[in-house]
Structures are given as structure tokens and as C-alpha cells.
mmCIF file of C-alpha atoms in Angstrom:
data_model
loop_
_atom_site.group_PDB
_atom_site.id
_atom_site.type_symbol
_atom_site.label_atom_id
_atom_site.label_comp_id
_atom_site.label_asym_id
_atom_site.label_seq_id
_atom_site.Cartn_x
_atom_site.Cartn_y
_atom_site.Cartn_z
ATOM 1 C CA MET A 1 54.588 -74.664 -96.351
ATOM 2 C CA LYS A 2 51.454 -76.724 -97.496
ATOM 3 C CA PHE A 3 48.442 -77.834 -96.156
ATOM 4 C CA THR A 4 49.638 -81.510 -96.064
ATOM 5 C CA ALA A 5 52.372 -80.278 -94.532
ATOM 6 C CA PHE A 6 50.308 -78.095 -91.674
ATOM 7 C CA LEU A 7 47.828 -81.749 -91.059
ATOM 8 C CA LYS A 8 50.939 -83.054 -90.846
ATOM 9 C CA THR A 9 52.149 -81.239 -87.975
ATOM 10 C CA ARG A 10 51.767 -82.850 -84.192
ATOM 11 C CA GLY A 11 49.210 -79.984 -83.075
ATOM 12 C CA ALA A 12 47.097 -81.146 -86.025
ATOM 13 C CA THR A 13 47.568 -84.446 -85.580
ATOM 14 C CA ALA A 14 46.451 -84.274 -81.887
ATOM 15 C CA ALA A 15 43.795 -81.964 -82.770
ATOM 16 C CA ILE A 16 42.269 -84.866 -85.455
ATOM 17 C CA PHE A 17 42.692 -87.628 -83.465
ATOM 18 C CA MET A 18 41.108 -85.912 -79.849
ATOM 19 C CA GLY A 19 38.272 -84.852 -82.025
ATOM 20 C CA ILE A 20 37.839 -88.843 -83.391
ATOM 21 C CA PHE A 21 38.477 -90.537 -79.865
ATOM 22 C CA TYR A 22 36.329 -88.267 -77.780
ATOM 23 C CA ALA A 23 33.036 -88.328 -80.646
ATOM 24 C CA ILE A 24 33.874 -92.290 -79.881
ATOM 25 C CA ALA A 25 34.449 -92.723 -75.710
ATOM 26 C CA MET A 26 31.852 -90.061 -75.875
ATOM 27 C CA LEU A 27 28.992 -91.852 -78.171
ATOM 28 C CA GLY A 28 30.311 -95.575 -76.613
ATOM 29 C CA ILE A 29 29.695 -94.055 -73.185
ATOM 30 C CA PHE A 30 26.741 -93.060 -73.085
ATOM 31 C CA LEU A 31 24.335 -94.058 -75.249
ATOM 32 C CA PRO A 32 25.336 -97.710 -74.024
ATOM 33 C CA GLY A 33 24.860 -96.532 -70.623
ATOM 34 C CA TYR A 34 21.535 -94.634 -70.462
ATOM 35 C CA THR A 35 19.830 -97.803 -72.575
ATOM 36 C CA ALA A 36 19.127 -98.765 -68.969
ATOM 37 C CA ILE A 37 16.363 -96.195 -69.249
ATOM 38 C CA PRO A 38 13.734 -98.316 -69.195
ATOM 39 C CA GLY A 39 14.895 -101.057 -69.250
ATOM 40 C CA ASN A 40 17.057 -102.022 -66.322
ATOM 41 C CA VAL A 41 13.481 -100.259 -64.626
ATOM 42 C CA ASP A 42 12.402 -103.449 -63.655
ATOM 43 C CA LYS A 43 15.665 -104.013 -61.023
ATOM 44 C CA LEU A 44 14.567 -100.566 -58.663
ATOM 45 C CA PRO A 45 13.696 -102.582 -55.496
ATOM 46 C CA ILE A 46 10.001 -101.385 -53.815
ATOM 47 C CA ALA A 47 8.164 -102.846 -50.644
ATOM 48 C CA ILE A 48 4.442 -104.221 -50.439
ATOM 49 C CA ILE A 49 3.683 -104.172 -46.384
ATOM 50 C CA ASN A 50 -0.151 -105.683 -45.980
ATOM 51 C CA ASP A 51 -1.376 -104.432 -42.383
ATOM 52 C CA ASP A 52 -5.029 -104.826 -42.913
ATOM 53 C CA ALA A 53 -6.748 -107.210 -41.074
ATOM 54 C CA GLY A 54 -9.221 -108.054 -43.896
ATOM 55 C CA LYS A 55 -9.243 -109.574 -47.696
ATOM 56 C CA ASN A 56 -9.955 -106.577 -49.701
ATOM 57 C CA GLY A 57 -5.320 -105.447 -48.595
ATOM 58 C CA ALA A 58 -4.154 -109.565 -49.104
ATOM 59 C CA MET A 59 -6.054 -109.259 -52.488
ATOM 60 C CA ILE A 60 -4.294 -105.724 -53.565
ATOM 61 C CA ALA A 61 -0.630 -107.162 -52.136
ATOM 62 C CA GLU A 62 -1.292 -109.867 -54.222
ATOM 63 C CA ASN A 63 -2.058 -108.616 -57.487
ATOM 64 C CA LEU A 64 0.582 -105.841 -56.793
ATOM 65 C CA GLN A 65 3.569 -108.312 -56.799
ATOM 66 C CA GLU A 66 1.951 -109.880 -60.315
ATOM 67 C CA ASN A 67 1.268 -106.940 -61.823
ATOM 68 C CA LEU A 68 3.642 -105.357 -60.840
ATOM 69 C CA PRO A 69 6.761 -104.591 -63.192
ATOM 70 C CA PHE A 70 9.886 -105.302 -60.595
ATOM 71 C CA LYS A 71 11.691 -108.055 -59.507
ATOM 72 C CA GLU A 72 12.262 -107.615 -56.762
ATOM 73 C CA ILE A 73 9.789 -107.067 -53.803
ATOM 74 C CA GLU A 74 9.835 -107.117 -50.131
ATOM 75 C CA THR A 75 7.291 -107.978 -48.278
ATOM 76 C CA ASP A 76 8.464 -108.902 -45.445
ATOM 77 C CA ILE A 77 9.489 -106.348 -43.396
ATOM 78 C CA THR A 78 7.970 -103.329 -41.104
ATOM 79 C CA ASP A 79 6.545 -100.097 -42.251
ATOM 80 C CA LYS A 80 9.177 -97.758 -40.637
ATOM 81 C CA GLN A 81 12.008 -100.358 -41.465
ATOM 82 C CA ALA A 82 10.447 -100.000 -45.069
ATOM 83 C CA LEU A 83 10.672 -96.516 -44.189
ATOM 84 C CA LYS A 84 14.098 -95.690 -43.913
ATOM 85 C CA ASP A 85 15.580 -97.858 -46.052
ATOM 86 C CA LEU A 86 13.468 -95.748 -48.828
ATOM 87 C CA GLU A 87 15.642 -92.083 -47.027
ATOM 88 C CA HIS A 88 19.450 -94.291 -48.080
ATOM 89 C CA ASN A 89 17.414 -95.178 -51.142
ATOM 90 C CA ASP A 90 17.842 -98.499 -50.680
ATOM 91 C CA LEU A 91 13.895 -98.923 -51.554
ATOM 92 C CA ALA A 92 12.545 -97.243 -54.716
ATOM 93 C CA LEU A 93 8.549 -97.354 -53.330
ATOM 94 C CA VAL A 94 7.264 -98.040 -50.254
ATOM 95 C CA VAL A 95 3.176 -99.433 -50.996
ATOM 96 C CA HIS A 96 1.342 -98.939 -47.353
ATOM 97 C CA ILE A 97 -2.393 -100.915 -46.987
ATOM 98 C CA PRO A 98 -3.012 -99.776 -43.363
ATOM 99 C CA LYS A 99 -5.088 -101.919 -40.476
ATOM 100 C CA THR A 100 -8.317 -100.744 -41.587
ATOM 101 C CA PHE A 101 -8.190 -100.956 -45.576
ATOM 102 C CA SER A 102 -10.639 -103.401 -45.598
ATOM 103 C CA GLU A 103 -12.938 -101.825 -42.642
ATOM 104 C CA ASN A 104 -12.859 -98.595 -44.697
ATOM 105 C CA ILE A 105 -14.405 -100.200 -47.663
ATOM 106 C CA GLN A 106 -16.513 -101.846 -45.996
ATOM 107 C CA LYS A 107 -18.143 -98.706 -44.753
ATOM 108 C CA GLY A 108 -17.642 -96.535 -47.001
ATOM 109 C CA GLU A 109 -17.982 -93.578 -43.716
ATOM 110 C CA ALA A 110 -14.140 -93.160 -44.715
ATOM 111 C CA SER A 111 -12.558 -92.576 -47.927
ATOM 112 C CA SER A 112 -9.894 -95.680 -47.894
ATOM 113 C CA SER A 113 -6.652 -94.851 -48.671
ATOM 114 C CA ILE A 114 -2.997 -96.847 -49.691
ATOM 115 C CA ASP A 115 -0.323 -95.005 -48.654
ATOM 116 C CA PHE A 116 2.804 -94.453 -52.092
ATOM 117 C CA THR A 117 5.713 -93.369 -50.482
ATOM 118 C CA ILE A 118 8.315 -91.885 -52.601
ATOM 119 C CA ASN A 119 12.454 -90.674 -51.933
ATOM 120 C CA GLU A 120 12.738 -87.719 -54.435
ATOM 121 C CA ALA A 121 15.967 -86.659 -53.264
ATOM 122 C CA GLY A 122 18.188 -89.422 -55.273
ATOM 123 C CA ALA A 123 18.370 -90.354 -59.213
ATOM 124 C CA THR A 124 16.009 -88.047 -61.366
ATOM 125 C CA VAL A 125 14.058 -91.443 -63.009
ATOM 126 C CA VAL A 126 13.471 -93.626 -59.953
ATOM 127 C CA SER A 127 11.508 -90.347 -58.377
ATOM 128 C CA SER A 128 9.667 -89.448 -61.988
ATOM 129 C CA THR A 129 9.435 -93.461 -62.994
ATOM 130 C CA MET A 130 8.018 -94.154 -59.177
ATOM 131 C CA ASN A 131 5.426 -91.231 -59.729
ATOM 132 C CA SER A 132 3.749 -92.475 -62.950
ATOM 133 C CA VAL A 133 3.936 -95.931 -61.430
ATOM 134 C CA VAL A 134 1.635 -95.614 -58.944
ATOM 135 C CA THR A 135 -0.484 -92.650 -60.745
ATOM 136 C CA GLU A 136 -1.295 -96.071 -63.229
ATOM 137 C CA ILE A 137 -2.182 -97.946 -59.447
ATOM 138 C CA ASN A 138 -4.663 -95.750 -58.071
ATOM 139 C CA SER A 139 -6.151 -95.425 -61.300
ATOM 140 C CA GLN A 140 -7.299 -98.831 -61.122
ATOM 141 C CA LEU A 141 -7.590 -99.372 -57.936
ATOM 142 C CA SER A 142 -10.280 -96.535 -57.740
ATOM 143 C CA THR A 143 -12.084 -98.011 -60.591
ATOM 144 C CA GLN A 144 -12.265 -101.768 -58.963
ATOM 145 C CA PHE A 145 -13.838 -99.977 -55.788
ATOM 146 C CA SER A 146 -15.802 -97.982 -57.187
ATOM 147 C CA GLN A 147 -17.103 -101.202 -59.492
ATOM 148 C CA GLN A 148 -17.614 -102.548 -56.498
ATOM 149 C CA THR A 149 -19.998 -99.806 -54.466
ATOM 150 C CA ALA A 150 -21.628 -99.882 -57.108
ATOM 151 C CA GLN A 151 -22.631 -103.518 -57.238
ATOM 152 C CA GLY A 152 -23.992 -102.608 -53.938
ATOM 153 C CA VAL A 153 -25.735 -99.266 -54.551
ATOM 154 C CA LEU A 154 -27.370 -101.461 -57.285
ATOM 155 C CA MET A 155 -28.970 -103.379 -55.063
ATOM 156 C CA ASN A 156 -30.647 -99.695 -53.526
ATOM 157 C CA PHE A 157 -33.393 -99.320 -57.202
ATOM 158 C CA ASN A 158 -36.179 -97.315 -55.807
ATOM 159 C CA VAL A 159 -34.505 -95.309 -53.332
ATOM 160 C CA PRO A 160 -35.023 -91.174 -52.565
ATOM 161 C CA GLU A 161 -33.073 -88.681 -55.089
ATOM 162 C CA LYS A 162 -30.871 -87.804 -51.421
ATOM 163 C CA GLN A 163 -29.592 -90.772 -50.702
ATOM 164 C CA ALA A 164 -29.415 -92.022 -54.487
ATOM 165 C CA SER A 165 -26.822 -88.322 -54.039
ATOM 166 C CA GLU A 166 -25.050 -89.676 -50.826
ATOM 167 C CA LEU A 167 -24.674 -93.329 -52.521
ATOM 168 C CA ALA A 168 -23.466 -91.969 -56.006
ATOM 169 C CA GLU A 169 -20.527 -89.972 -53.332
ATOM 170 C CA LYS A 170 -19.657 -92.690 -52.094
ATOM 171 C CA ILE A 171 -18.868 -94.310 -54.859
ATOM 172 C CA GLU A 172 -17.113 -91.652 -56.225
ATOM 173 C CA LYS A 173 -15.228 -91.592 -53.286
ATOM 174 C CA SER A 174 -15.161 -95.349 -51.818
ATOM 175 C CA TYR A 175 -10.837 -95.726 -52.584
ATOM 176 C CA VAL A 176 -8.824 -92.106 -52.860
ATOM 177 C CA GLY A 177 -4.692 -93.059 -53.176
ATOM 178 C CA ASN A 178 -2.623 -91.015 -51.009
ATOM 179 C CA VAL A 179 0.677 -90.564 -51.798
ATOM 180 C CA VAL A 180 3.526 -89.050 -50.201
ATOM 181 C CA THR A 181 6.460 -87.026 -51.134
ATOM 182 C CA ILE A 182 9.442 -87.363 -48.571
ATOM 183 C CA ASN A 183 12.447 -85.000 -49.072
ATOM 184 C CA GLU A 184 11.187 -82.720 -51.992
ATOM 185 C CA ILE A 185 13.137 -81.227 -53.657
ATOM 186 C CA PRO A 186 11.802 -77.536 -55.031
ATOM 187 C CA ASP A 187 10.375 -77.385 -58.403
ATOM 188 C CA GLY A 188 13.074 -76.563 -61.237
ATOM 189 C CA MET A 189 15.312 -79.508 -63.108
ATOM 190 C CA ASN A 190 18.092 -76.932 -62.098
ATOM 191 C CA HIS A 191 17.791 -78.162 -58.842
ATOM 192 C CA ASN A 192 17.501 -81.223 -59.169
ATOM 193 C CA MET A 193 20.758 -81.408 -60.620
ATOM 194 C CA LEU A 194 21.985 -78.824 -58.898
ATOM 195 C CA PRO A 195 24.546 -82.855 -56.284
ATOM 196 C CA MET A 196 25.620 -83.023 -60.051
ATOM 197 C CA PHE A 197 27.252 -79.434 -61.266
ATOM 198 C CA LEU A 198 28.642 -78.856 -58.498
ATOM 199 C CA THR A 199 30.466 -82.555 -57.935
ATOM 200 C CA MET A 200 31.355 -81.663 -61.424
ATOM 201 C CA ALA A 201 32.674 -78.817 -61.817
ATOM 202 C CA GLY A 202 34.875 -79.742 -58.394
ATOM 203 C CA TYR A 203 35.673 -83.010 -61.078
ATOM 204 C CA VAL A 204 36.839 -80.796 -64.678
ATOM 205 C CA GLY A 205 38.098 -78.300 -62.305
ATOM 206 C CA ALA A 206 40.175 -81.082 -60.885
ATOM 207 C CA MET A 207 41.214 -83.167 -63.962
ATOM 208 C CA ILE A 208 42.414 -79.871 -65.892
ATOM 209 C CA GLY A 209 44.023 -78.365 -62.555
ATOM 210 C CA ALA A 210 46.085 -81.981 -62.522
ATOM 211 C CA MET A 211 47.514 -81.794 -66.015
ATOM 212 C CA GLN A 212 48.532 -78.578 -65.219
ATOM 213 C CA LEU A 213 50.397 -78.618 -61.692
ATOM 214 C CA VAL A 214 51.673 -82.830 -62.446
ATOM 215 C CA GLY A 215 53.297 -80.998 -66.043
ATOM 216 C CA ALA A 216 54.384 -77.816 -63.587
ATOM 217 C CA PHE A 217 56.254 -81.341 -61.251
ATOM 218 C CA ARG A 218 57.795 -82.095 -64.185
ATOM 219 C CA ALA A 219 59.419 -79.101 -65.250
ATOM 220 C CA SER A 220 60.628 -78.384 -61.589
ATOM 221 C CA ARG A 221 62.466 -81.072 -61.701
ATOM 222 C CA GLY A 222 66.688 -81.207 -60.554
ATOM 223 C CA LYS A 223 64.424 -76.993 -58.739
ATOM 224 C CA ALA A 224 63.379 -79.414 -55.396
ATOM 225 C CA SER A 225 63.718 -82.673 -54.544
ATOM 226 C CA LYS A 226 60.925 -84.998 -56.300
ATOM 227 C CA THR A 227 59.216 -84.857 -52.235
ATOM 228 C CA ARG A 228 59.130 -81.293 -52.407
ATOM 229 C CA LEU A 229 57.962 -80.836 -55.601
ATOM 230 C CA PHE A 230 55.182 -83.278 -54.710
ATOM 231 C CA THR A 231 54.019 -81.485 -51.365
ATOM 232 C CA TYR A 232 53.930 -78.199 -53.441
ATOM 233 C CA VAL A 233 52.010 -79.634 -55.647
ATOM 234 C CA GLN A 234 49.030 -80.675 -52.901
ATOM 235 C CA ILE A 235 49.378 -77.986 -51.224
ATOM 236 C CA THR A 236 49.187 -75.783 -54.028
ATOM 237 C CA ALA A 237 46.032 -78.132 -55.546
ATOM 238 C CA LEU A 238 44.287 -77.303 -51.529
ATOM 239 C CA LEU A 239 45.118 -74.273 -52.569
ATOM 240 C CA ILE A 240 42.552 -74.283 -55.430
ATOM 241 C CA ALA A 241 39.711 -76.281 -54.354
ATOM 242 C CA LEU A 242 39.538 -73.732 -51.201
ATOM 243 C CA ILE A 243 39.128 -70.985 -53.567
ATOM 244 C CA SER A 244 37.354 -72.136 -56.274
ATOM 245 C CA SER A 245 34.847 -74.255 -53.997
ATOM 246 C CA ILE A 246 33.788 -70.944 -52.057
ATOM 247 C CA ILE A 247 33.227 -69.311 -55.621
ATOM 248 C CA ALA A 248 31.372 -72.426 -57.366
ATOM 249 C CA VAL A 249 29.020 -72.551 -54.094
ATOM 250 C CA GLY A 250 28.428 -69.041 -53.716
ATOM 251 C CA VAL A 251 27.040 -69.643 -57.512
ATOM 252 C CA ALA A 252 25.289 -71.642 -56.552
ATOM 253 C CA TYR A 253 23.513 -69.642 -54.051
ATOM 254 C CA LEU A 254 22.892 -66.625 -55.658
ATOM 255 C CA ILE A 255 21.186 -69.137 -58.202
ATOM 256 C CA ASP A 256 19.711 -72.376 -56.543
ATOM 257 C CA LYS A 257 19.286 -70.296 -52.791
ATOM 258 C CA PRO A 258 19.749 -73.142 -50.691
ATOM 259 C CA SER A 259 19.346 -72.940 -46.583
ATOM 260 C CA GLY A 260 21.647 -70.830 -45.196
ATOM 261 C CA ASP A 261 22.955 -73.597 -42.590
ATOM 262 C CA LEU A 262 24.439 -75.617 -44.811
ATOM 263 C CA PHE A 263 26.343 -72.969 -46.568
ATOM 264 C CA PHE A 264 29.863 -74.220 -44.104
ATOM 265 C CA GLY A 265 29.161 -77.540 -44.675
ATOM 266 C CA ILE A 266 28.423 -77.459 -48.143
ATOM 267 C CA VAL A 267 31.799 -75.347 -49.191
ATOM 268 C CA GLY A 268 33.643 -77.879 -46.827
ATOM 269 C CA GLN A 269 32.232 -81.175 -48.910
ATOM 270 C CA GLN A 270 33.215 -79.501 -52.519
ATOM 271 C CA ILE A 271 37.437 -79.050 -50.831
ATOM 272 C CA LEU A 272 36.610 -81.944 -50.231
ATOM 273 C CA ASN A 273 35.413 -83.208 -54.204
ATOM 274 C CA TYR A 274 37.856 -80.980 -55.820
ATOM 275 C CA MET A 275 41.099 -82.961 -53.429
ATOM 276 C CA VAL A 276 39.798 -86.094 -54.416
ATOM 277 C CA CYS A 277 39.366 -85.479 -58.076
ATOM 278 C CA PHE A 278 42.365 -84.076 -57.770
ATOM 279 C CA ASN A 279 44.103 -87.751 -56.453
ATOM 280 C CA PHE A 280 42.095 -89.630 -58.391
ATOM 281 C CA THR A 281 42.711 -87.555 -61.443
ATOM 282 C CA ALA A 282 46.502 -87.469 -60.871
ATOM 283 C CA ILE A 283 47.455 -91.114 -61.114
ATOM 284 C CA LEU A 284 47.032 -91.185 -65.003
ATOM 285 C CA ILE A 285 49.083 -88.072 -66.161
ATOM 286 C CA PHE A 286 51.878 -89.069 -62.740
ATOM 287 C CA LEU A 287 52.219 -92.388 -64.571
ATOM 288 C CA PHE A 288 51.716 -90.839 -68.194
ATOM 289 C CA GLY A 289 52.287 -87.408 -68.334
ATOM 290 C CA GLU A 290 49.811 -85.564 -71.494
ATOM 291 C CA GLY A 291 48.505 -88.828 -72.823
ATOM 292 C CA GLY A 292 46.861 -89.195 -69.334
ATOM 293 C CA MET A 293 44.348 -86.496 -69.955
ATOM 294 C CA ILE A 294 43.246 -89.036 -73.305
ATOM 295 C CA LEU A 295 42.752 -91.849 -70.691
ATOM 296 C CA ASN A 296 40.420 -89.542 -67.972
ATOM 297 C CA LEU A 297 38.285 -88.363 -70.479
ATOM 298 C CA PRO A 298 36.713 -91.545 -70.552
ATOM 299 C CA ILE A 299 36.706 -92.258 -67.335
ATOM 300 C CA LEU A 300 35.133 -88.761 -66.273
ATOM 301 C CA LEU A 301 31.999 -89.778 -69.371
ATOM 302 C CA MET A 302 32.028 -93.021 -67.326
ATOM 303 C CA GLN A 303 31.416 -91.631 -64.579
ATOM 304 C CA THR A 304 28.030 -88.344 -65.571
ATOM 305 C CA ILE A 305 26.679 -91.879 -65.523
ATOM 306 C CA ALA A 306 27.778 -94.051 -63.037
ATOM 307 C CA ASN A 307 27.053 -90.594 -60.091
ATOM 308 C CA GLY A 308 23.791 -92.835 -58.664
ATOM 309 C CA ALA A 309 21.834 -88.604 -59.972
ATOM 310 C CA THR A 310 19.900 -90.005 -62.983
ATOM 311 C CA ILE A 311 19.709 -93.819 -62.626
ATOM 312 C CA THR A 312 20.435 -95.316 -59.323
ATOM 313 C CA ARG A 313 23.816 -98.416 -59.217
ATOM 314 C CA ASP A 314 20.189 -100.666 -59.184
ATOM 315 C CA MET A 315 19.939 -100.081 -62.955
ATOM 316 C CA MET A 316 23.395 -99.521 -64.150
ATOM 317 C CA HIS A 317 24.821 -101.937 -66.497
ATOM 318 C CA ALA A 318 28.188 -103.487 -64.302
ATOM 319 C CA PRO A 319 30.569 -101.681 -66.003
ATOM 320 C CA TYR A 320 29.094 -98.590 -64.566
ATOM 321 C CA GLU A 321 27.843 -100.117 -61.158
ATOM 322 C CA TRP A 322 31.368 -101.418 -61.063
ATOM 323 C CA MET A 323 32.972 -97.404 -62.245
ATOM 324 C CA SER A 324 30.313 -96.441 -59.393
ATOM 325 C CA HIS A 325 32.183 -97.912 -55.742
ATOM 326 C CA ILE A 326 35.657 -95.922 -56.857
ATOM 327 C CA SER A 327 33.961 -93.348 -58.173
ATOM 328 C CA PRO A 328 34.366 -90.258 -56.301
ATOM 329 C CA MET A 329 31.605 -88.331 -58.535
ATOM 330 C CA TYR A 330 29.019 -91.028 -56.911
ATOM 331 C CA TYR A 331 29.735 -90.478 -53.158
ATOM 332 C CA SER A 332 29.693 -86.538 -54.080
ATOM 333 C CA VAL A 333 26.593 -86.598 -55.403
ATOM 334 C CA GLN A 334 24.849 -88.892 -53.027
ATOM 335 C CA ALA A 335 26.380 -87.216 -50.374
ATOM 336 C CA TYR A 336 24.949 -83.871 -51.625
ATOM 337 C CA PHE A 337 21.314 -85.458 -52.341
ATOM 338 C CA ALA A 338 21.518 -85.931 -48.374
ATOM 339 C CA ASN A 339 22.643 -83.171 -47.456
ATOM 340 C CA LEU A 340 20.834 -80.359 -49.564
ATOM 341 C CA PHE A 341 17.634 -82.417 -49.515
ATOM 342 C CA GLY A 342 17.665 -85.025 -48.087
ATOM 343 C CA SER A 343 17.132 -85.787 -43.491
ATOM 344 C CA ILE A 344 19.942 -88.706 -43.318
ATOM 345 C CA SER A 345 23.436 -88.020 -42.142
ATOM 346 C CA PRO A 346 25.728 -87.384 -45.860
ATOM 347 C CA SER A 347 28.880 -88.853 -43.769
ATOM 348 C CA PRO A 348 29.316 -92.352 -44.805
ATOM 349 C CA TYR A 349 29.373 -90.774 -48.795
ATOM 350 C CA ILE A 350 32.354 -88.259 -46.900
ATOM 351 C CA TRP A 351 33.615 -90.865 -45.940
ATOM 352 C CA SER A 352 33.860 -93.286 -48.838
ATOM 353 C CA MET A 353 35.054 -90.398 -51.046
ATOM 354 C CA ALA A 354 37.797 -89.127 -48.595
ATOM 355 C CA ALA A 355 39.088 -92.980 -48.767
ATOM 356 C CA VAL A 356 39.179 -92.987 -52.476
ATOM 357 C CA GLY A 357 41.450 -90.170 -52.245
ATOM 358 C CA ALA A 358 43.645 -91.252 -49.732
ATOM 359 C CA VAL A 359 43.844 -94.739 -51.719
ATOM 360 C CA ALA A 360 44.364 -92.111 -54.877
ATOM 361 C CA MET A 361 47.242 -90.363 -52.716
ATOM 362 C CA PHE A 362 48.805 -92.799 -51.701
ATOM 363 C CA ILE A 363 49.078 -94.487 -55.108
ATOM 364 C CA ASN A 364 50.284 -90.868 -56.848
ATOM 365 C CA MET A 365 52.639 -90.929 -53.873
ATOM 366 C CA ALA A 366 54.297 -94.492 -54.650
ATOM 367 C CA ILE A 367 54.011 -93.277 -58.759
ATOM 368 C CA VAL A 368 56.666 -90.337 -57.454
ATOM 369 C CA ALA A 369 58.855 -92.991 -55.095
ATOM 370 C CA PHE A 370 59.231 -96.006 -57.450
ATOM 371 C CA LEU A 371 58.676 -94.414 -60.674
ATOM 372 C CA HIS A 372 59.878 -91.131 -61.336
ATOM 373 C CA LYS A 373 63.632 -91.650 -61.291
ATOM 374 C CA PRO A 374 65.522 -89.130 -58.921
ATOM 375 C CA MET A 375 67.473 -85.892 -60.502
ATOM 376 C CA PRO A 376 70.211 -84.194 -59.200
ATOM 377 C CA VAL A 377 68.870 -81.180 -57.344
ATOM 378 C CA GLN A 378 70.605 -78.093 -59.218
ATOM 379 C CA VAL A 379 72.219 -74.992 -57.203
ATOM 380 C CA SER A 380 71.083 -71.942 -58.431
ATOM 381 C CA GLU A 381 73.432 -69.274 -58.609
ATOM 382 C CA THR A 382 72.358 -66.827 -55.875
ATOM 383 C CA GLU A 383 72.057 -69.640 -53.353
ATOM 384 C CA VAL A 384 75.971 -69.797 -54.379
ATOM 385 C CA GLU A 385 76.598 -67.053 -53.513
ATOM 386 C CA LYS A 386 74.141 -67.037 -50.433
ATOM 387 C CA LYS A 387 76.299 -69.544 -49.560
ATOM 388 C CA ALA A 388 79.832 -68.245 -50.376
ATOM 389 C CA ALA A 389 79.016 -64.925 -48.596
ATOM 390 C CA GLU A 390 78.434 -66.771 -45.345
ATOM 391 C CA ILE A 391 81.205 -68.944 -45.977
ATOM 392 C CA THR A 392 83.353 -65.531 -46.155
ATOM 393 C CA ALA A 393 81.598 -63.707 -42.872
#
């Protein structure tokens, strides 16, 4: 066989096609998706709550609204409600100016502070960006209030050394920014990425499993009714989900060591994650056979951005945001963040993921019922002999 003939074989042409297709799909999806960083940072919603009775708080709140690079800044909200929204990642940052801020500044008896609250149990870009923003704000405010205090000091030139020392300390501590981090994630990128990696492990395994089990479904046509075969496919997928989920969570516990109280909850979610992803990816394979796997790849790549582990929905470009609403990966990642590191219930995300899975299974049932033609069930020789023996008896 000549090399040119070998290149024309089905395996060689398929490999060439997949190499080109995967390169185009990966770069064509990832690169546009990540242009949202830092381009869409201004879309992150924040809240500024001014409870200060004096003029300093109003001045700072106004300056922050004018100068911060965010288009959506909520001011007509209580601190309690803002913190609740932050817990659910509906806000990226909460700035709270306390009631006694101006009074403390004027007295200079204690360090005056503004509370900047950040939620770490969410997209990594959000927490890192907010930390950078808060650092810059605090630096500017510290300089501003130190200068104001210094102006008052300059009015007292001839002061004793002890008093001068006290005034210098007052200048230095006239303002201190109070950065509050809720739902802290342990140090190490492995902890930040655990929700995404658990989800990806289930998704990729389910996608490959869907290809294999739907292939077995097609190969077994005529040996049993399509309803029975579909049931076998789902039961087998459930067995795989159970075994693979225990192993996956076990590996996660060996490396990241989450709380032991969460073990069964995480295993349960991983099983659900596998089943939902299995039926989600099986749709195209039931429709197009092995060709459906090619279409599943760009959908998988798109979800790695649309799952919310790196950037939030607020920052995503429209196609990725649309995908996040039907993506099992998005709901799984958010549920893991809430369960592993958050202080809110993962139930809304769990139910949303289950709804996606139910719809996907219904679509698969419809495909099998209406698009797969029924085939006569072949009776094996063993079954014929068994029935003949029964009749003879």
C-alpha cells in the first residue's frame, strides 16, 4: 500500500479532520470567550451603602460612584440585603460606610474604616479583581485622609515632642480600610478549581460513556425491544455513575481534604452530575451516531467558560451566557461552590441541574420512540429450545 492510499483510509481521514476541527473549535471558542477578561469587568454589579451621618461618607460614596469602573452600582439597598446578595454571588463587592465614620475621622481617637466585603466562593476572576480594586481604593483613601489630618497638624507648629509624636500617629492611622472576606477558600489553586474539576471529570466520563452505551444500544437492536435497551442503557449509566463518583470524590478527598461531613452530599451530586451530563451528551449521539461526538466537543469547550468557575454570567459574552442557562456544568460548579465553600444552600442549583437532566432524558426517549425505527426481536436458539421443551413437557 502506498502512503497516499493510506491517507485515504477512513481512520487517516478521520484523524486529519479531527485534528483540524479540534484546533479550530478550541481556539475559536476559548479565545473569544476569554476576551471578557478584563474587558467585561465593568459589568460586575457592586453595592455602596452609606450609613454615615456626616459629610465624609457622602463625599466618598459619590466619588466611588463616579470613579469606580463599574456600570451597575446599587446604592438604594441595606447592608444586610447587600451581604445576602453577595452570598448568592448576585453582587461582586459590598462597600459599607458605617454610621460613625465622619465622627471618628473628626475625633481622631480611633481608626476610621470602611468595610469592603468580598465573597471567595465564586468565580476566581471576581475575587482577585475585587481584591485589586479594594487595595487601590484603600491606598487612595488613606492618602486623602492622612493629608486632611496633616493640615490640622500644621496649624500647631510649636508643639512639644510628645504631642508631636501623638499627632504623627494620628495622621498615620486616620484611616484604615477593613477588608472582609466571606466563604474563604484554602490557599492553593487546587481548592479554587475543585468544583470545576469534579464537574469536568463527570462530564467527560459521561460524554465518552454516552458514545459507548449508545453504540451498544445500536448494536443490540433486534436482540430486545428498543424500550428495554434504552432502560438497560440508563441502568448501566447509573452503575457507572455510582462507581466513578465514589472514586472521583475519594481522589478529591485524598488531595484537597474537604470536610468529612460533606462526603455523601458530594458523592450524591457527582452521581447526579454524571447522569445529567450522560443524557445531555447522549442527545446528539442518539441523533447522529458517532458523528454526534464531534458536535459534543465544541459544546464541552464552550461550557468550560460558561460554567462560571472563572468568570460570572455578568462578564460572559452573550453566547456563553445563553449556554450557561442550559449547561449542566454551570449548575454543578455553582452547587459545588455553595456546598464546599459557601454558606448558602446548593439546592437551587441541584434542582436546576436535575431539570436539565430530566428534559434531556425526555428528549432521548422521544428520539428513540419516534426516530429509531422498530426492529423485530430475534429469538435466540437457546430461547427456541427452551420454549420447545416447555411445549413438549
